[in-house]
Short mmCIF file of C-alpha atoms in Angstrom, two decimals:
data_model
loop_
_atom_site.label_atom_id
_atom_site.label_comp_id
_atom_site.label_asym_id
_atom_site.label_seq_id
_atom_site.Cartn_x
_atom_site.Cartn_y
_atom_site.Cartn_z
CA UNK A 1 -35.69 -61.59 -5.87
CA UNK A 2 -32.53 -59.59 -5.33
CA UNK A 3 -29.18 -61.64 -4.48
CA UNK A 4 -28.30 -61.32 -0.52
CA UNK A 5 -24.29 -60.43 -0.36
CA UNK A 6 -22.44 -60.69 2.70
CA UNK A 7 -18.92 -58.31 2.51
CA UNK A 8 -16.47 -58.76 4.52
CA UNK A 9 -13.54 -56.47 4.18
CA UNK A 10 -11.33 -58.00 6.78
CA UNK A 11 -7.71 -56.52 7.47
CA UNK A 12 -4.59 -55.27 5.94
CA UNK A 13 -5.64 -54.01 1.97
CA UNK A 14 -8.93 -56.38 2.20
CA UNK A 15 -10.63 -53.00 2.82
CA UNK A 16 -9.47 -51.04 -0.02
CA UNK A 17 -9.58 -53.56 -2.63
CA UNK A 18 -13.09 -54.84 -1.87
CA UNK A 19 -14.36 -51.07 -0.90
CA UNK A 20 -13.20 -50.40 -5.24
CA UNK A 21 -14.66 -53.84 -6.60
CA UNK A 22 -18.40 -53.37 -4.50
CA UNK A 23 -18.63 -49.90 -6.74
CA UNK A 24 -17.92 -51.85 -9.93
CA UNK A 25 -20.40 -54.50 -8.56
CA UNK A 26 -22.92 -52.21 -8.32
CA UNK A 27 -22.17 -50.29 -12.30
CA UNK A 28 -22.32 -54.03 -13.62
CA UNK A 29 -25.79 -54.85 -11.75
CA UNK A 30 -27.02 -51.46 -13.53
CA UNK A 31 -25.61 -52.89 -16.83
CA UNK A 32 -27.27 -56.27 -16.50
CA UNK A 33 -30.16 -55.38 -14.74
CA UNK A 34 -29.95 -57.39 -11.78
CA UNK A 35 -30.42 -56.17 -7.85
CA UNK A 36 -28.37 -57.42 -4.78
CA UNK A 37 -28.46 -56.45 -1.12
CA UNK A 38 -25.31 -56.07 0.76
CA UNK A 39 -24.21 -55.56 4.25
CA UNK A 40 -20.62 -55.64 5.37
CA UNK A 41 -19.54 -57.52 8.29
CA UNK A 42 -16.57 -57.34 10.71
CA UNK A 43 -14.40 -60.50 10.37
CA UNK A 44 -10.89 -61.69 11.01
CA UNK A 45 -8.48 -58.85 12.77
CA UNK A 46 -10.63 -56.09 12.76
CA UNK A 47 -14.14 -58.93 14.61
CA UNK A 48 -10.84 -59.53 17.09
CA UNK A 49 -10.71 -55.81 17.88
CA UNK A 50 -14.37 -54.54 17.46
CA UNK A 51 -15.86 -58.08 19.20
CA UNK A 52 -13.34 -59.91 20.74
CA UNK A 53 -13.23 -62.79 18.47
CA UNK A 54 -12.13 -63.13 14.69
CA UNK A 55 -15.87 -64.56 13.66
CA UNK A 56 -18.37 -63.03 15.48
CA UNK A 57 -22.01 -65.16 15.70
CA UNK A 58 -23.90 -62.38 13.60
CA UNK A 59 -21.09 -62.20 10.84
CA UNK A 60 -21.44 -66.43 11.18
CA UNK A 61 -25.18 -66.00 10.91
CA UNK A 62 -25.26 -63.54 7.83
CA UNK A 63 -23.03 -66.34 6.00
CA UNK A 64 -25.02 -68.56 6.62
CA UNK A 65 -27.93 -66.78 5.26
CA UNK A 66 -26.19 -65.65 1.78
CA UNK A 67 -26.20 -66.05 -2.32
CA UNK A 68 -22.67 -65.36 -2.37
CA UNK A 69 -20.33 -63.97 -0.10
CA UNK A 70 -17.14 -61.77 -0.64
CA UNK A 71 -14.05 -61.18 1.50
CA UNK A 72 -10.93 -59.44 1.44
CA UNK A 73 -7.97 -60.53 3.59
CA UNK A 74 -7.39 -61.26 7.13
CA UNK A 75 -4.36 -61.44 9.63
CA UNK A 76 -1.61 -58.86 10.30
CA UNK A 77 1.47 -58.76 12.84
CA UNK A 78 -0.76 -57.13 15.66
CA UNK A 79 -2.67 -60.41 16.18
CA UNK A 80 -0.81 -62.46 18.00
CA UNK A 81 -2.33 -64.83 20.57
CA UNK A 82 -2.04 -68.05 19.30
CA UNK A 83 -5.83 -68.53 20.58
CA UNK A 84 -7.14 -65.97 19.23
CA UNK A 85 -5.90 -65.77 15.53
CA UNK A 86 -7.72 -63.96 12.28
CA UNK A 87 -7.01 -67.08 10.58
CA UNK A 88 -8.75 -68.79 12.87
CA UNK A 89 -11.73 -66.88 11.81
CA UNK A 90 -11.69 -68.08 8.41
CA UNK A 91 -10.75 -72.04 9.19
CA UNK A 92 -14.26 -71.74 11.51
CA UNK A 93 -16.04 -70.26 8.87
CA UNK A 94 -14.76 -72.62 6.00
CA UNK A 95 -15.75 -75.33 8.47
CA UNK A 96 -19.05 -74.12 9.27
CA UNK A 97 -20.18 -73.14 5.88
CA UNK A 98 -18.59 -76.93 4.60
CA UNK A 99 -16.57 -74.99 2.36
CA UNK A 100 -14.85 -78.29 1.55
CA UNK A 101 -13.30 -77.20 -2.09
CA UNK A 102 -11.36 -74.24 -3.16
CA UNK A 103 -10.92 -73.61 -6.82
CA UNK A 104 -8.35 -71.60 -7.50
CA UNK A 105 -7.34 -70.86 -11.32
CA UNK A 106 -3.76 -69.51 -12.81
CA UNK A 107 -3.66 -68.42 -16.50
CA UNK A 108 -1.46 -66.40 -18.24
CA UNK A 109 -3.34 -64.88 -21.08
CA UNK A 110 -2.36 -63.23 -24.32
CA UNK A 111 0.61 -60.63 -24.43
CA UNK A 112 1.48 -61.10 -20.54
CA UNK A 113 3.57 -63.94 -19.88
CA UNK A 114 6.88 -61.13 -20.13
CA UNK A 115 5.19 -60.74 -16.43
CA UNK A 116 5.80 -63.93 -15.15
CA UNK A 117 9.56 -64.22 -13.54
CA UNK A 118 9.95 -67.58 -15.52
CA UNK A 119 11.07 -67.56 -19.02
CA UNK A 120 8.24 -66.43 -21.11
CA UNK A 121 8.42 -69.73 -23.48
CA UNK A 122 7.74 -71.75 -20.59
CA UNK A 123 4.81 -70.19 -19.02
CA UNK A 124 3.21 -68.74 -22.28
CA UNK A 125 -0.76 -70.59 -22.59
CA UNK A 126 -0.78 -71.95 -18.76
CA UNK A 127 -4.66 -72.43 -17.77
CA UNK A 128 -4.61 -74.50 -15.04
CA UNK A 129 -6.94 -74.92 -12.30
CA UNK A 130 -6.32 -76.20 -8.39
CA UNK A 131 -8.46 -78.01 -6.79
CA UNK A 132 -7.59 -77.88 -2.86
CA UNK A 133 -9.55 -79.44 -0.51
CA UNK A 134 -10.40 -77.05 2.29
CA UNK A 135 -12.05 -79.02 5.18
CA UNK A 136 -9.46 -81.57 6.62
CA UNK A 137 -6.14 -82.43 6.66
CA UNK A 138 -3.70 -80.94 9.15
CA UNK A 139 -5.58 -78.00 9.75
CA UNK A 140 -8.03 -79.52 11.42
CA UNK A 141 -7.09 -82.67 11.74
CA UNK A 142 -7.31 -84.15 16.29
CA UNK A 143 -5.46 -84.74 18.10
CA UNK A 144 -3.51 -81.38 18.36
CA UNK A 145 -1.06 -80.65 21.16
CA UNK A 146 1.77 -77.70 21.52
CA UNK A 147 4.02 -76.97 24.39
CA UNK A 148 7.36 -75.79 25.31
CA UNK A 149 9.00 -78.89 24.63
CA UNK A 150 6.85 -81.17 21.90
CA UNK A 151 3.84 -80.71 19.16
CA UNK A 152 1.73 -82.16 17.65
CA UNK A 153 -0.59 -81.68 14.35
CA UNK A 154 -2.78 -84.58 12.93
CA UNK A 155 -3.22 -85.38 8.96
CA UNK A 156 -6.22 -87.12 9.04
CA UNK A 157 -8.70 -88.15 5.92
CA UNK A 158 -11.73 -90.20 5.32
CA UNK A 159 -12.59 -91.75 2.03
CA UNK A 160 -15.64 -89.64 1.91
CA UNK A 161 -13.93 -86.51 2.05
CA UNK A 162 -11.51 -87.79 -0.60
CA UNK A 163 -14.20 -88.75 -2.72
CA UNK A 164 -15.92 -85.63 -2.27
CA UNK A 165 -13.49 -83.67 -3.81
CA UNK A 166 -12.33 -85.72 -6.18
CA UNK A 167 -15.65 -85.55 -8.09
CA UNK A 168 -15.65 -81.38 -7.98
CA UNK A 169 -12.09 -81.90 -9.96
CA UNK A 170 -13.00 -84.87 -12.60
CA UNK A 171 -16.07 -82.41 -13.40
CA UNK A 172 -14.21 -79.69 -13.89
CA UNK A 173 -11.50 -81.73 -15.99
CA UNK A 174 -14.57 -83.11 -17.97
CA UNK A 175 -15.41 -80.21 -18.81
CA UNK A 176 -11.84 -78.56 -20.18
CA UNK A 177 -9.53 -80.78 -21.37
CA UNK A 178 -9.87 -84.03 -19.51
CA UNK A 179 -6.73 -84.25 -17.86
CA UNK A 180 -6.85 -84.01 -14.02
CA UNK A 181 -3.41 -84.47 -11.81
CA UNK A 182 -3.55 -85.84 -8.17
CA UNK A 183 -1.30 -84.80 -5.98
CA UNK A 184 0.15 -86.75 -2.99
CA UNK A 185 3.43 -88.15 -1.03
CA UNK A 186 2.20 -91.57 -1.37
CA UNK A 187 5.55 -93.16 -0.98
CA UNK A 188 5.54 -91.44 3.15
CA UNK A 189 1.84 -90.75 4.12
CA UNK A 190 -0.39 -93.10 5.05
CA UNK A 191 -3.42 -90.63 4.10
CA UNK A 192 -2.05 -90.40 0.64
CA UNK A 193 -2.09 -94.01 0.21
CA UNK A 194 -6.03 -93.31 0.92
CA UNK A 195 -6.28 -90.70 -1.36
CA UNK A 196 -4.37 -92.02 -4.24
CA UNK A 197 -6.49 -95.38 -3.81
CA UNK A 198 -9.88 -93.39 -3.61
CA UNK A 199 -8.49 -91.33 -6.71
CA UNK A 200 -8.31 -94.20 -8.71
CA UNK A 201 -11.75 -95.34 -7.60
CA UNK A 202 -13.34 -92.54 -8.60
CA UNK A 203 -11.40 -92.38 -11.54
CA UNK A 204 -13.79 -95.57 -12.94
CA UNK A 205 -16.75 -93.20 -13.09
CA UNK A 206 -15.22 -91.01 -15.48
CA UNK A 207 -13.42 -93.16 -18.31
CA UNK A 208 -12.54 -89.70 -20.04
CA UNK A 209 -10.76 -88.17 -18.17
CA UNK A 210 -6.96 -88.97 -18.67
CA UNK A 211 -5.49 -89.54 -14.34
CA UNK A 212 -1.86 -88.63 -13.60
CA UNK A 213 -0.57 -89.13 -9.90
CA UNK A 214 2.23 -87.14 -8.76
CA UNK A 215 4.18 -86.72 -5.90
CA UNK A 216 3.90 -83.15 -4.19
CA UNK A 217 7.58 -82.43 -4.56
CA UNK A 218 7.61 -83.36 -7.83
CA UNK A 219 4.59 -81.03 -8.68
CA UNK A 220 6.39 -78.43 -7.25
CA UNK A 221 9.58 -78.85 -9.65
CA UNK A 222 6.61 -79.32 -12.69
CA UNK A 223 4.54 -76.41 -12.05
CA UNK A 224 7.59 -74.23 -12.55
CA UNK A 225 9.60 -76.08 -15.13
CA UNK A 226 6.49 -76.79 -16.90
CA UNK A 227 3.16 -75.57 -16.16
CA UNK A 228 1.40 -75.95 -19.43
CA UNK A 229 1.19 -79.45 -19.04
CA UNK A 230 -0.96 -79.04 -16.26
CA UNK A 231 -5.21 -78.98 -16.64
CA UNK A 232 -6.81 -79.98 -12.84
CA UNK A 233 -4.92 -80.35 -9.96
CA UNK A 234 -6.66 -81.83 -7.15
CA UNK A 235 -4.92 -82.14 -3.71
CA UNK A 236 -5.13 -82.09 -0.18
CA UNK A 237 -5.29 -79.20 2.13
CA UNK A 238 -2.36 -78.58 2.84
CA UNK A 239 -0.29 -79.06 -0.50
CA UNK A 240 -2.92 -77.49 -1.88
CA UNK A 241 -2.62 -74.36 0.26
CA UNK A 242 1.46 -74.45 -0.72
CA UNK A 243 1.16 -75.07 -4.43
CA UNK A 244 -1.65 -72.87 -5.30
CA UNK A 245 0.70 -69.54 -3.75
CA UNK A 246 3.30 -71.21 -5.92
CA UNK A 247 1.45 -71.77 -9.10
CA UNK A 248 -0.09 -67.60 -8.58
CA UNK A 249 3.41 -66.60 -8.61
CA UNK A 250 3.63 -68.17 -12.38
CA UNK A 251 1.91 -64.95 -14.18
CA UNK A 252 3.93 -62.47 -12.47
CA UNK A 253 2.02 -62.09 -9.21
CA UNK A 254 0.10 -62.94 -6.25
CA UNK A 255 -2.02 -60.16 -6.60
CA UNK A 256 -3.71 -61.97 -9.59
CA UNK A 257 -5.52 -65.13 -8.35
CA UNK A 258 -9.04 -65.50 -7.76
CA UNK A 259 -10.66 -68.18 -5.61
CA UNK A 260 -14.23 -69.94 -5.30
CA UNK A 261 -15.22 -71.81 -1.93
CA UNK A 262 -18.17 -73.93 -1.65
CA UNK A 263 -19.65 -76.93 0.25
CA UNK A 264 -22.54 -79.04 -2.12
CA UNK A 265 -25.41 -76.57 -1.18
CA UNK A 266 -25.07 -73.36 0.61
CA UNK A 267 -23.31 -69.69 -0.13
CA UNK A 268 -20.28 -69.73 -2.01
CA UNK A 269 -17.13 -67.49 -0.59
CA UNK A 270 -15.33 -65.55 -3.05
CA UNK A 271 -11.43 -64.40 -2.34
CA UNK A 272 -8.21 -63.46 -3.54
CA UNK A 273 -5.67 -65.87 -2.63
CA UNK A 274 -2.86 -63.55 -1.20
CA UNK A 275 -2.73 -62.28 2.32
CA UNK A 276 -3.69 -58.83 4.04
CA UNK A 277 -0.27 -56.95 2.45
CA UNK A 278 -0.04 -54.95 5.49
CA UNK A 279 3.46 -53.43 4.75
CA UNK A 280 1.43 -51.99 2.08
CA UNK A 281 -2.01 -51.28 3.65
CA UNK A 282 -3.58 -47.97 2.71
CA UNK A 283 -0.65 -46.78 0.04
CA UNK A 284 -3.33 -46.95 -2.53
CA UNK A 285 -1.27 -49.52 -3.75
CA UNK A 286 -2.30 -52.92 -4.06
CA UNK A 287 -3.51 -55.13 -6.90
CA UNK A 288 -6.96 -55.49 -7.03
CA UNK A 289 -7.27 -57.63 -9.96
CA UNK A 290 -7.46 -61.05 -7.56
CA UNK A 291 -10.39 -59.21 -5.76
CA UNK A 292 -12.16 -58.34 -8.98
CA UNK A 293 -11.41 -61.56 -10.77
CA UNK A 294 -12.64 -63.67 -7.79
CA UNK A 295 -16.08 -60.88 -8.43
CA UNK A 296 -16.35 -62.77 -11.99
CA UNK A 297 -16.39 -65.91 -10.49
CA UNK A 298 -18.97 -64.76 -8.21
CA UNK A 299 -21.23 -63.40 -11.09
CA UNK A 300 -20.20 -67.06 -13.29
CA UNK A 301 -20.58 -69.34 -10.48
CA UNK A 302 -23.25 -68.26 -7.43
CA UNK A 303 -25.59 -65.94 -10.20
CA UNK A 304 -25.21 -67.60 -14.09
CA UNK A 305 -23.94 -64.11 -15.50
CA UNK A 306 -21.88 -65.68 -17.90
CA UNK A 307 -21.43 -62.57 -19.90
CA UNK A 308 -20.87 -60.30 -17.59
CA UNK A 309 -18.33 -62.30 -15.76
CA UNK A 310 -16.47 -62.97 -19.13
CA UNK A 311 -16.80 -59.19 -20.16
CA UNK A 312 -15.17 -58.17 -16.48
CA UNK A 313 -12.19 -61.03 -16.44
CA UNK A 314 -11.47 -59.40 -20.18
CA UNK A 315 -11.35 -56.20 -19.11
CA UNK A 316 -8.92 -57.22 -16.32
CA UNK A 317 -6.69 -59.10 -18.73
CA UNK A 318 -6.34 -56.45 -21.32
CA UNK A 319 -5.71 -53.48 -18.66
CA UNK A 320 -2.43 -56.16 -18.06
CA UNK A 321 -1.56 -56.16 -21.48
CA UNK A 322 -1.73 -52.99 -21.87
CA UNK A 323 0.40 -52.09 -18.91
CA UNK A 324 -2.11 -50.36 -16.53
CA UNK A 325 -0.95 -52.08 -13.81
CA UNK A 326 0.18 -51.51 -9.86
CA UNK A 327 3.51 -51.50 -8.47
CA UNK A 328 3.94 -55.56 -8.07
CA UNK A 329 3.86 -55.60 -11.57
CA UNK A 330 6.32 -53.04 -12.52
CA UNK A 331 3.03 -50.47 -13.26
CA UNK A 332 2.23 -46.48 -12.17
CA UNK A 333 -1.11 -46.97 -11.14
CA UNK A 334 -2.33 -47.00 -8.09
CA UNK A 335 -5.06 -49.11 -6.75
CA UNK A 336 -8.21 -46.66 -7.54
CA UNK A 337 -6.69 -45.72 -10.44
CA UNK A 338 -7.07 -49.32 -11.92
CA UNK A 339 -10.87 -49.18 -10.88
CA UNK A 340 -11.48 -46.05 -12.17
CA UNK A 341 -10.33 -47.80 -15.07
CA UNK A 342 -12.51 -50.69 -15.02
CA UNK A 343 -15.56 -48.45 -14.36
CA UNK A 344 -15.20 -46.47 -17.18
CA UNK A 345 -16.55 -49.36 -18.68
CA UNK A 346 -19.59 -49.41 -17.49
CA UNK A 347 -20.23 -45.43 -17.69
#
């Protein structure tokens, strides 16, 4: 039975770099013999100006119904009612799908780290995985209030939802190199007195695995000062949503880092972490790689092509080395030139 996709381009360079990395989708299908269908879908900005809302109910309804789905960016400067955001799009359809946990990896691999804008020595062998939990927190959390003269935002977590997560990130941990780092400001927030608690709990049913806490400031300083050190990182939404842009920056650029979204049954949403670029929009000159190496997670994680997920995140890594790269990265090429790259591949 083929694999049902849902695309959805979005705004800003979402377009362009997922319009390049559904062509190389379709050369590696024809490689490993597999068959997909795939319909694109208006969502974010462009749902705002084509429906009137950032996630329509059909673009909702084909989520709903899909193996995997893959999206580009969303917002832009031309969207500005505060009701009617594009990120509001993607919060409803994170809470919808119970996209609860967002993986999101940063590794600097062989012959790159002269990328990164740290000191090579310190970021040379950093494989480190985030594990942000994307349901709760202060982005959703009630009571909310905002008016001329006083807000209001509410960090709220249950132990459930803490536990959830936690197990995604001691399995992943068990599985690499059994170190997994909590994150928290336990010595302010009465939520991450919960979660550091409820980390600790759930700590018990895996005896393996070696449990750090840290505070989120201190993290911060760490991830740049030292990020080898680091295996799993799990942490709340919203420090997750800060340190994982901070942690992309260490191999030289946003552009780079993939993500995985899922809930414990349903579609998985694939996405490059960075925004919709749209000072840059249509130069035929954004990175792609994020967009194509959140694709090999897609083949790894939602269809079990191990192989052909490892053959495309190699490819992607030694077009770096070699210095094929876009303009964030100090490279000539331009955005289809790196896919034309990548598909010659698969010629």
């Amino acid at each position: 039975m083929p694999f049902n996709i849902v695309a959805l381009p979005g705004d800003g360079i979402g377009p362009e770099i997922l319009s390049g990395t559904l062509e190389l989708l379709e050369q590696i299908s024809k490689k490993y013999q597999f068959e997909y269908q795939l319909k694109s879908y208006d969502f974010g900005g462009a749902a705002i100006d084509s429906q009137g809302v950032p996630l329509p109910d059909d673009t909702l309804e084909a989520c709903k119904n899909a193996d995997a789905i893959l999206l580009g960016a969303v917002g832009g400067p031309q969207w500005t009612n505060p009701n009617n955001r594009p990120e509001q799009g993607l919060l409803a359809l994170r809470k919808s799908l119970g996209l609860f946990a967002n993986i999101r990896p940063t590794k600097v691999t062989d012959g790159t780290s002269h990328f990164s804008p740290i000191k090579e020595e310190r970021v040379k062998g950093t494989d480190l995985i985030i594990v942000r939990e994307l349901t709760s927190g202060l982005y959703f959390g009630q009571p909310r209030h905002l008016d001329d003269l006083s807000a209001l935002d509410s960090l709220t977590y249950t132990k459930d939802e803490i536990q959830r997560i936690a197990k995604v990130a001691f399995e992943l941990a068990l599985n690499r190199k059994k170190k997994l780092t909590s994150v928290d400001k336990e010595n302010v927030l009465a939520s991450s007195k919960l979660w550091r608690q409820t980390i600790d709990e759930v700590s018990l049913e895996y005896p393996e695995v070696e449990v750090n806490h840290l505070l989120v400031d201190a993290c911060s300083m760490h991830l740049i000062t030292r990020p080898t050190d680091f295996d799993v990182i799990v942490t709340e939404n919203l420090f997750g949503d800060i340190l994982s842009d901070e942690a992309s920056t260490i191999p030289g650029s946003l552009g780079l880092s993939p993500s995985a979204s899922f809930s414990l049954e349903g579609p998985r949403l694939y996405e490059p972490i960075h925004g919709s670029a749209p000072d840059i929009a249509n130069q035929n000159i954004a990175n792609p790689f994020g967009m194509v190496l959140s694709l090999a997670m897609c083949l790894r994680e939602s269809f079990n092509f191990e192989d052909a997920a490892s053959e495309l995140e190699q490819l992607v890594y030694q077009l770096i080395k070699d210095g094929k790269t876009t303009p964030d990265l100090n490279g000539q090429y331009t955005t289809s030139d790196i896919f034309n790259e990548l598909k010659k591949n698969y010629e």
